[in-house]
Coordinates of C-alpha atoms and ligand atoms in Angstrom, one line a residue:
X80 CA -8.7 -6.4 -10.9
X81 CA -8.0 -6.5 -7.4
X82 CA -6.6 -3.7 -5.4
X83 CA -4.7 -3.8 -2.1
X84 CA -4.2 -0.6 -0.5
X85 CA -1.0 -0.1 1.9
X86 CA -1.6 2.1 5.2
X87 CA -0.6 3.2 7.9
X88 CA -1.2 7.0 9.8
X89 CA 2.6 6.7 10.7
X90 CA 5.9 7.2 8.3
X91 CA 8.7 5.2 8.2
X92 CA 6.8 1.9 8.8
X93 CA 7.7 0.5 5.2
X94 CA 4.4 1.4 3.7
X95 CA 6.5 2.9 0.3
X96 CA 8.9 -0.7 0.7
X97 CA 6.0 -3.0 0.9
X98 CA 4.2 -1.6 -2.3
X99 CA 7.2 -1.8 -4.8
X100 CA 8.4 -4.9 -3.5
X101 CA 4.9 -6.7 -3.8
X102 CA 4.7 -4.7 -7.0
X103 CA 7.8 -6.3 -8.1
X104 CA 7.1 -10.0 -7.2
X105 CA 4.0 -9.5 -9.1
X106 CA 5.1 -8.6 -12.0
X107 CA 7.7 -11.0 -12.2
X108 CA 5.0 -13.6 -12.0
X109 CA 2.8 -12.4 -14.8
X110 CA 0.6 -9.9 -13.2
X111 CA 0.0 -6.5 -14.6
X112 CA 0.1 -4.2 -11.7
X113 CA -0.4 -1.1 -11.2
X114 CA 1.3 1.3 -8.6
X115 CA -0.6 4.5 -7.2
X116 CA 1.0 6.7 -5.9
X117 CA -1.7 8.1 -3.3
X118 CA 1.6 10.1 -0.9
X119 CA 1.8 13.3 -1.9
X120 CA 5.1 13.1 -0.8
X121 CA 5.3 11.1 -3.8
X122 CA 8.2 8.7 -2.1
X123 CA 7.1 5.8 -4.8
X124 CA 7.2 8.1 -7.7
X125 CA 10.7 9.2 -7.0
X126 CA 11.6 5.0 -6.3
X127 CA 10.9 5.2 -10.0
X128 CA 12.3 8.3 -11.2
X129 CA 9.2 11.1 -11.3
X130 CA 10.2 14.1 -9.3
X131 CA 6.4 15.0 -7.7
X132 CA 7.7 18.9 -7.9
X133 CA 7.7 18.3 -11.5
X134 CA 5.1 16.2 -12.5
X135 CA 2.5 18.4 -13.6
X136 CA -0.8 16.4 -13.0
X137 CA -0.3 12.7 -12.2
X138 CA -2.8 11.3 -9.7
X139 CA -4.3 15.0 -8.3
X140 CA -5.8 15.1 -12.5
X141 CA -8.4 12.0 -11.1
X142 CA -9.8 15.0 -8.8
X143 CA -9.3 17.9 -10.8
X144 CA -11.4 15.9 -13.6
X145 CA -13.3 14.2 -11.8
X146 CA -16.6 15.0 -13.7
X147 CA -15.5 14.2 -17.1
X148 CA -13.3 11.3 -16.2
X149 CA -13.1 8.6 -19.1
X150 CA -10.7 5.1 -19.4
X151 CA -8.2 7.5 -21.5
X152 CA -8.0 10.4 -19.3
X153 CA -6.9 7.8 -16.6
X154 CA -4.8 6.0 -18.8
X155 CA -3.1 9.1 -19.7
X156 CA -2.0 9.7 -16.1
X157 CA -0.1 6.2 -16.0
X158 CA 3.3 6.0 -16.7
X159 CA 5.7 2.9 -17.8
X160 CA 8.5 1.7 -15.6
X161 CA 11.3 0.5 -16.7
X162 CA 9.6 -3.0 -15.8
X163 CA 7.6 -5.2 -17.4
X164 CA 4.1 -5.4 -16.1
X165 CA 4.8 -2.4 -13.6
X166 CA 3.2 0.9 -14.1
X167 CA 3.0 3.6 -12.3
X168 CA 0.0 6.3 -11.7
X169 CA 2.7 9.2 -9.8
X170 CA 2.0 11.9 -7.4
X171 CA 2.6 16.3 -7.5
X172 CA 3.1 18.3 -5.1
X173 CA -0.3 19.9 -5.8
X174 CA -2.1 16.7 -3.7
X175 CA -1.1 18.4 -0.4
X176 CA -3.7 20.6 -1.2
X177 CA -6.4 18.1 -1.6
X178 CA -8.2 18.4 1.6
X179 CA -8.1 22.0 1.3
X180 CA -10.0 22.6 -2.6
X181 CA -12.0 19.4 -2.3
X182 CA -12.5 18.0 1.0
X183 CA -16.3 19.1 1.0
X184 CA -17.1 18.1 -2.5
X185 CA -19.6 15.4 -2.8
X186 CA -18.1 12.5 -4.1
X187 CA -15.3 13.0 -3.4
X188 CA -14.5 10.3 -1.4
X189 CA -15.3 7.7 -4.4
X190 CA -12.9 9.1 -6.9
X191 CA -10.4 6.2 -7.1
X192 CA -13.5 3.7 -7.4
X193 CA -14.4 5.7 -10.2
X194 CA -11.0 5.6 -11.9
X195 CA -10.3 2.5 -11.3
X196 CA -13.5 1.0 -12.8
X197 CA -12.3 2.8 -15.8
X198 CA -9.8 0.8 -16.4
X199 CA -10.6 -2.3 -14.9
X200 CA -9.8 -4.5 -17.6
X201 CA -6.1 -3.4 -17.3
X202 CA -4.6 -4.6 -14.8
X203 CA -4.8 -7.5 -12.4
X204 CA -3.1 -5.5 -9.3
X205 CA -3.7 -2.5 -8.1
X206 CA -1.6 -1.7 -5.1
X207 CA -2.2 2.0 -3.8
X208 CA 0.7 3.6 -1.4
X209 CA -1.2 5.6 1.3
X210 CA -0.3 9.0 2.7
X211 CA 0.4 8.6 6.2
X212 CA -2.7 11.2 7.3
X213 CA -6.3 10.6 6.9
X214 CA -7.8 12.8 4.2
X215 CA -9.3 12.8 0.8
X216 CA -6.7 10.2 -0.5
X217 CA -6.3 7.4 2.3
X218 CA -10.5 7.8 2.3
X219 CA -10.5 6.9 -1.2
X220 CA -7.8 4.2 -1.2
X221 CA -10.0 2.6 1.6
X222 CA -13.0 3.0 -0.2
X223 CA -11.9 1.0 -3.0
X224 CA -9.7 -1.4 -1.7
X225 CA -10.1 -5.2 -1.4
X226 CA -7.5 -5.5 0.7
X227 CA -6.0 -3.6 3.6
X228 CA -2.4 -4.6 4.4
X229 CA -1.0 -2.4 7.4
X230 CA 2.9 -2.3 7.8
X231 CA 3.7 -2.1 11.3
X232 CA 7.4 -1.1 12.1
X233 CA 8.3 -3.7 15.7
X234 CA 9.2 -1.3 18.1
X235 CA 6.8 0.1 21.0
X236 CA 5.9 3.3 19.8
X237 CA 4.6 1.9 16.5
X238 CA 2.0 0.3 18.6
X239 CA -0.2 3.5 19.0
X240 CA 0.0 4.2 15.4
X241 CA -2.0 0.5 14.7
X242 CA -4.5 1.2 16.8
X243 CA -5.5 4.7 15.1
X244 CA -5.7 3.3 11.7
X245 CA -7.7 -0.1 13.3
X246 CA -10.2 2.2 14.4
X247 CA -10.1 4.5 11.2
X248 CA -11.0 1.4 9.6
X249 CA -14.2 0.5 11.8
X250 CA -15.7 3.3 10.9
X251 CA -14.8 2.9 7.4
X252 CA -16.0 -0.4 7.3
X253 CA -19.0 0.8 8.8
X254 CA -20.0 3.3 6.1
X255 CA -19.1 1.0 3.7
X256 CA -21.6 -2.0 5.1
X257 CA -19.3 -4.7 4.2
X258 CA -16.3 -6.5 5.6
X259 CA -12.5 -5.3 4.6
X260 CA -9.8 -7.4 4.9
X261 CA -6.8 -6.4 6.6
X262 CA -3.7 -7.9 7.5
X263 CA -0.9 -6.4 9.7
X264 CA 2.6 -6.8 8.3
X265 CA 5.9 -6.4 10.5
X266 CA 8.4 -4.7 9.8
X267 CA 11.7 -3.5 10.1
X268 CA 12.2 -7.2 12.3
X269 CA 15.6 -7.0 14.1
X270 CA 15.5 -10.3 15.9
X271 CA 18.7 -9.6 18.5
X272 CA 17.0 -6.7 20.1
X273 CA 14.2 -7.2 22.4
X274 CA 12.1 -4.0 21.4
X275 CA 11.3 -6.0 18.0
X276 CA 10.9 -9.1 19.8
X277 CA 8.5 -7.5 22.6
X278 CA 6.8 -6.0 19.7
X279 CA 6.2 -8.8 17.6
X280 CA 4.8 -10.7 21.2
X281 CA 2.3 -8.2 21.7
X282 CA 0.9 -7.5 17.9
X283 CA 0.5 -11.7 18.2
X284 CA -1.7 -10.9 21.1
X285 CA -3.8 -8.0 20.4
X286 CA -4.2 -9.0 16.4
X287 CA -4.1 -12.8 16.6
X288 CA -6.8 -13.2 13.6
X289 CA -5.6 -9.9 11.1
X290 CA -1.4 -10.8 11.6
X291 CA 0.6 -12.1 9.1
X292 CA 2.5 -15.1 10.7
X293 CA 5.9 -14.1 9.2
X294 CA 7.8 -10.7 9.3
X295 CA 10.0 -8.5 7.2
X296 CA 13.4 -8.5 8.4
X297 CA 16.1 -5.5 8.8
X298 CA 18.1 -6.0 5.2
X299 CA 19.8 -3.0 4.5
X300 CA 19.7 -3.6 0.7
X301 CA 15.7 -2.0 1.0
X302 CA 18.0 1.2 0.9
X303 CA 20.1 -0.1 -1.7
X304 CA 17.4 -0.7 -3.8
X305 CA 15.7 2.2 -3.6
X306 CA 19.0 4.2 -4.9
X307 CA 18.9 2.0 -7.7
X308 CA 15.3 2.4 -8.0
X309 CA 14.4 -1.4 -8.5
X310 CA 11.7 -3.5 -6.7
X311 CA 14.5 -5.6 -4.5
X312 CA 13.9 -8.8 -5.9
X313 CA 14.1 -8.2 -9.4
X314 CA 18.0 -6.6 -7.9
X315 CA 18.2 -9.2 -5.4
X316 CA 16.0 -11.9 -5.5
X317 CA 17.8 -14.4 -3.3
X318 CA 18.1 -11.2 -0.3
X319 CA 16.3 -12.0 3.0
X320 CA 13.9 -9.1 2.5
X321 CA 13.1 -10.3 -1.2
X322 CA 12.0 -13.4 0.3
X323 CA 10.3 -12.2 3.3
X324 CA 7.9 -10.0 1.1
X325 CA 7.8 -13.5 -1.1
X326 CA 6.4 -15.3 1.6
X327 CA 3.7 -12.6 2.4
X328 CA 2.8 -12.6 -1.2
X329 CA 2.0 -16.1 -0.7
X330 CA 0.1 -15.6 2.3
X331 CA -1.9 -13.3 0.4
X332 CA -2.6 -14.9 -2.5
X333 CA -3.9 -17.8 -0.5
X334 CA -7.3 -18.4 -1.3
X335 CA -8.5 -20.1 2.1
X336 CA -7.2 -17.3 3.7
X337 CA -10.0 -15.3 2.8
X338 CA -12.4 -17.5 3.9
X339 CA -11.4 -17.8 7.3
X340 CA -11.1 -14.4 8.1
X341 CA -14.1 -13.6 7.0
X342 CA -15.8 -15.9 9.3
X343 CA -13.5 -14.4 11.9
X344 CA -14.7 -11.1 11.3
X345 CA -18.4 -11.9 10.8
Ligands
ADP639 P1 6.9 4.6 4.7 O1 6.5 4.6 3.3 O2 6.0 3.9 5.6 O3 7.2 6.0 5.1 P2 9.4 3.4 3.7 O4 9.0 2.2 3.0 O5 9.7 4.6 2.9 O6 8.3 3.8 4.8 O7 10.6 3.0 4.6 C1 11.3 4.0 5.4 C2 12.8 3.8 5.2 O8 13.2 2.5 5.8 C3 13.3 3.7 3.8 O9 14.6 4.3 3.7 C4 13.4 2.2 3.5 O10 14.4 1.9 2.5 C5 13.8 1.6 4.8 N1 13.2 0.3 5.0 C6 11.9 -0.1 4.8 N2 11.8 -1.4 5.1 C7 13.0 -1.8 5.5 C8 13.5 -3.1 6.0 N3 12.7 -4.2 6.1 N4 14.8 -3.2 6.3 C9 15.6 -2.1 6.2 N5 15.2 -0.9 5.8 C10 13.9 -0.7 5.4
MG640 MG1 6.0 6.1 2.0

């Protein structure tokens, strides 16, 4: 199992798009993935038709039940999609109320490791879709993750917001004693405007190891998609925003990759 978690402290950035569309590619190449809902917004569970006001447990249960936590009282959290090899662990409401009831539990912070060892043998992806605040549940995604991939919409002001979760992740990285991998995605690409194009120029200069050499373009079927509540390439596959995110899948699944950020990093 590996699991990449999707951050980033700001909305709007395409954290939600870049989950279900790498979700979708996945799945459509063999993978069984899992989608977590970790927003308690729960923008990912209603891509795929749960209503967080009215699902009574979903992902908050994993704290709740923390203690007694076994591979079917995760497994009966998970929900199908209408999609092969896509399933989907949904958010409630009740998670904006995390911080509050549990923030100063102990072990707290390692629930979704726990959970997700559980059921290790079930999946091949996990991909977790952050909240955009850091709390109980972006801890958690980063505690387990593999894999850090940070959406980064390509306009000025999105700049600031890279920076806080860079430096959320130091320290992270430092209580955990090990190297994450993270890779910045732009997003939201509008090539004929020069706030994108400015952006883009300065995330090559101040992330030149952890940037994805590509980007996600504008495509207005994102929203079009999301009305019809399908991962875009399984609607679309030939759109420029299907292949965009197919390209970055590629990127990520490149072995050598790895390797050479690591020695970056090291
Ligand atoms: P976040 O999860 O970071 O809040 P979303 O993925 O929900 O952001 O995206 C915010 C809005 O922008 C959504 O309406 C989504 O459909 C749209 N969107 C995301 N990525 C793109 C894109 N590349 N092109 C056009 N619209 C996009
Ligand atoms: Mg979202």
């Amino acid at each position: 199992m590996k699991v990449w978690a999707i951050a980033n402290q700001k909305g709007g950035v395409g954290k939600t798009t870049t989950a279900v569309s790498l979700a979708g590619l996945l799945s459509q190449a063999g993978h069984r993935t899992l989608l977590m809902d970790a927003d308690p917004h729960g923008s990912m569970s209603v891509y795929f038709g749960n209503d967080p006001d009215t699902t009574p447990g979903g992902l908050y249960q994993l704290f709740h039940d923390f203690d007694t936590l076994s591979t079917q009282s995760v497994r009966n959290i998970i929900l199908r999609s209408n999609y092969d090899n896509i399933d989907i662990m949904p958010a409630s409401s009740s998670m904006a109320a995390l911080d509050r009831q549990m923030g100063t539990r102990s072990g707290m912070g390692l629930v979704f490791s726990k959970a997700l060892g559980l059921i290790d043998e079930d999946y091949d992806f996990v991909l977790i879709d952050c909240p955009p605040l850091l709390g109980i549940l972006m801890v958690n995604a980063l505690a387990v993750c593999d894999e850090l991939l940070v959406p980064v919409q390509t306009e000025f002001l999105a700049l600031k917001g890279l920076e806080r979760i860079v430096h959320t992740l130091h320290m992270i990285m430092q209580s955990r004693n090990e190297i994450l991998h993270y890779t910045v995605v732009p997003t939201l690409y509008d090539r004929r405007t020069n706030a994108s194009r400015g952006a883009l120029e300065a995330l090559q200069e101040q992330y030149p190891e952890t940037l994805w050499p590509g980007v996600i373009p504008v495509d207005t079927q994102f929203r079009e998609a999301s009305r019809v509540g399908a991962p875009l390439s399984m609607m679309l596959p030939e759109s420029r925003g299907a292949l965009a995110y197919s390209k970055l899948l590629e990127y990520l699944l490149a072995d050598n990759r790895a390797v050479s950020q690591s020695v970056v990093n090291s």
